[in-house]
Amino acid sequence: MKKLILALAVVVAAGIGGWFVWRPAPTAPDVTFTMLDGKQVSMHDLRGQVVLVKFWATSCVTCVKQMPDTIKAYNQYSAQGYQAVAVAMAYDPPNYVLNFAETRKLPFPVALDTKGELAKAFGDVRLTPTAFLIDKRGHIIKRYLGEYDQAEFHATVQKALAG
């Protein structure tokens, strides 16, 4: 009996471990972003590109600190099929967001999430910065919260662009 229980425990543990290793990556929600200029872009429109969806706020010190790195990555990879969408949190005044985007000359689209629907669709994002790296097929391959390792980020982007 003990051997049977032990064997079952091993099978269950292996199954759970296998699920974590081989489970399919979650698909990004098929949301529509409304950009500062009023243009609308859906996640479906972005298929075929590697996309960074970054939730941020003008009042978030870490977000502001990371923005030059986000610009650098966009400039480095956009010609290879990389896109970034900066999603301003619902509590961020649109005029602050517009001023930030214009004065910093952000080269990627900036979306307003005035009702918090985008944050909710991406798992109820409340903390900033929170970013999602999405592959060409629309699967979330990495979630970043707060500070993150730039070398690892670039390696992950390069791998996704090659895939």
XYZ file of C-alpha atoms in Angstrom:
163
model
C 0.000 0.000 0.000
C 2.841 2.373 0.872
C 4.457 1.711 -2.522
C 1.189 2.486 -4.306
C 0.748 5.766 -2.415
C 4.364 6.688 -3.094
C 3.961 5.864 -6.799
C 0.780 7.953 -7.004
C 2.503 10.856 -5.250
C 5.387 10.711 -7.737
C 2.982 10.626 -10.703
C 0.978 13.579 -9.341
C 4.126 15.594 -8.608
C 5.493 14.879 -12.082
C 2.184 15.886 -13.650
C 2.050 19.158 -11.743
C 5.690 19.894 -12.549
C 5.104 19.095 -16.216
C 2.093 21.388 -16.318
C 4.215 24.302 -15.072
C 6.977 23.554 -17.566
C 4.936 22.705 -20.684
C 1.702 24.619 -20.213
C 0.932 27.029 -23.031
C 1.659 30.685 -22.344
C -1.476 32.696 -21.599
C -2.859 34.699 -24.487
C -2.922 38.464 -24.136
C -6.452 39.834 -23.831
C -7.884 41.112 -27.109
C -8.297 44.678 -25.940
C -8.397 47.896 -27.938
C -6.069 50.710 -26.965
C -7.144 54.327 -27.482
C -4.040 56.366 -28.130
C -3.446 59.999 -27.208
C -4.218 61.008 -30.782
C -7.560 59.153 -30.652
C -6.379 56.319 -32.897
C -7.504 52.864 -31.829
C -5.318 49.767 -32.051
C -6.301 46.299 -30.877
C -4.028 43.523 -29.668
C -5.232 41.592 -32.704
C -3.853 44.387 -34.942
C -0.449 43.894 -33.288
C -0.206 40.155 -34.015
C 2.963 39.273 -35.868
C 4.986 41.696 -33.752
C 6.672 41.333 -30.389
C 4.832 43.798 -28.152
C 5.627 45.363 -24.799
C 2.469 46.592 -23.067
C 3.661 48.781 -20.215
C 1.311 50.144 -17.536
C 2.771 53.316 -16.053
C 1.939 56.683 -14.514
C 3.516 60.117 -14.664
C 3.577 60.135 -10.843
C 5.481 56.822 -10.672
C 9.177 57.495 -10.019
C 10.270 54.057 -11.269
C 8.141 54.450 -14.423
C 9.754 57.788 -15.236
C 13.204 56.343 -14.488
C 12.566 53.370 -16.836
C 11.200 55.407 -19.737
C 14.633 56.085 -21.346
C 15.273 52.304 -21.397
C 11.846 51.720 -22.937
C 12.638 54.325 -25.617
C 16.060 52.751 -26.227
C 14.562 49.251 -26.661
C 11.899 50.583 -28.997
C 14.475 52.408 -31.124
C 16.730 49.344 -31.167
C 14.116 46.735 -32.105
C 11.179 48.470 -33.832
C 12.611 47.895 -37.323
C 12.691 44.153 -36.507
C 8.998 43.929 -35.584
C 8.960 45.171 -31.982
C 6.255 47.491 -30.697
C 5.736 49.157 -27.339
C 2.469 50.547 -26.023
C 2.652 52.695 -22.894
C -0.681 52.496 -21.085
C -1.313 55.365 -18.676
C -3.218 54.324 -15.583
C -6.791 55.535 -15.066
C -5.810 57.877 -12.215
C -3.224 59.702 -14.357
C -4.679 62.978 -15.712
C -4.713 62.853 -19.537
C -3.128 66.319 -19.801
C -0.177 65.115 -17.654
C 0.220 62.068 -19.893
C 0.097 64.171 -23.053
C 2.631 66.632 -21.637
C 4.966 63.788 -20.624
C 4.725 62.094 -24.035
C 5.361 65.348 -25.906
C 8.190 66.695 -23.749
C 10.000 63.315 -23.661
C 9.277 62.757 -27.390
C 8.073 59.207 -26.797
C 8.491 57.371 -30.123
C 5.907 54.658 -29.378
C 2.137 54.914 -28.937
C 0.745 56.033 -25.601
C -2.716 54.832 -24.615
C -5.111 56.246 -22.049
C -6.921 53.776 -19.808
C -9.417 56.311 -18.466
C -11.853 53.687 -17.130
C -9.265 51.135 -15.982
C -10.598 48.527 -18.398
C -7.192 47.719 -19.903
C -5.597 47.258 -16.478
C -8.489 44.986 -15.482
C -8.179 42.925 -18.691
C -4.465 42.326 -18.026
C -5.143 40.771 -14.624
C -6.267 43.805 -12.658
C -2.964 45.698 -12.806
C -2.691 48.066 -9.850
C 1.048 48.529 -9.381
C 3.275 50.475 -11.731
C 5.329 49.869 -13.654
C 3.878 46.562 -14.766
C 4.784 45.369 -18.247
C 3.866 42.373 -20.373
C 6.056 41.073 -23.182
C 3.897 39.420 -25.817
C 5.163 37.204 -28.625
C 4.208 37.324 -32.309
C 1.330 34.880 -31.735
C -0.191 36.987 -28.964
C 1.038 34.944 -25.992
C 2.317 36.647 -22.856
C 5.864 35.372 -22.478
C 6.983 37.532 -19.563
C 5.487 39.832 -16.936
C 7.660 42.496 -15.365
C 6.822 44.310 -12.133
C 8.949 47.236 -10.985
C 12.656 47.196 -11.746
C 13.877 44.424 -14.021
C 17.145 43.139 -15.413
C 17.808 44.938 -18.704
C 20.162 42.272 -20.078
C 17.554 39.555 -19.475
C 14.851 41.748 -21.018
C 16.906 42.334 -24.188
C 17.751 38.621 -24.444
C 14.048 37.739 -24.146
C 13.065 40.325 -26.783
C 15.751 39.066 -29.172
C 14.636 35.461 -28.699
C 10.996 36.435 -29.303
C 11.896 38.400 -32.436
C 13.847 35.404 -33.785
C 10.985 32.990 -33.004
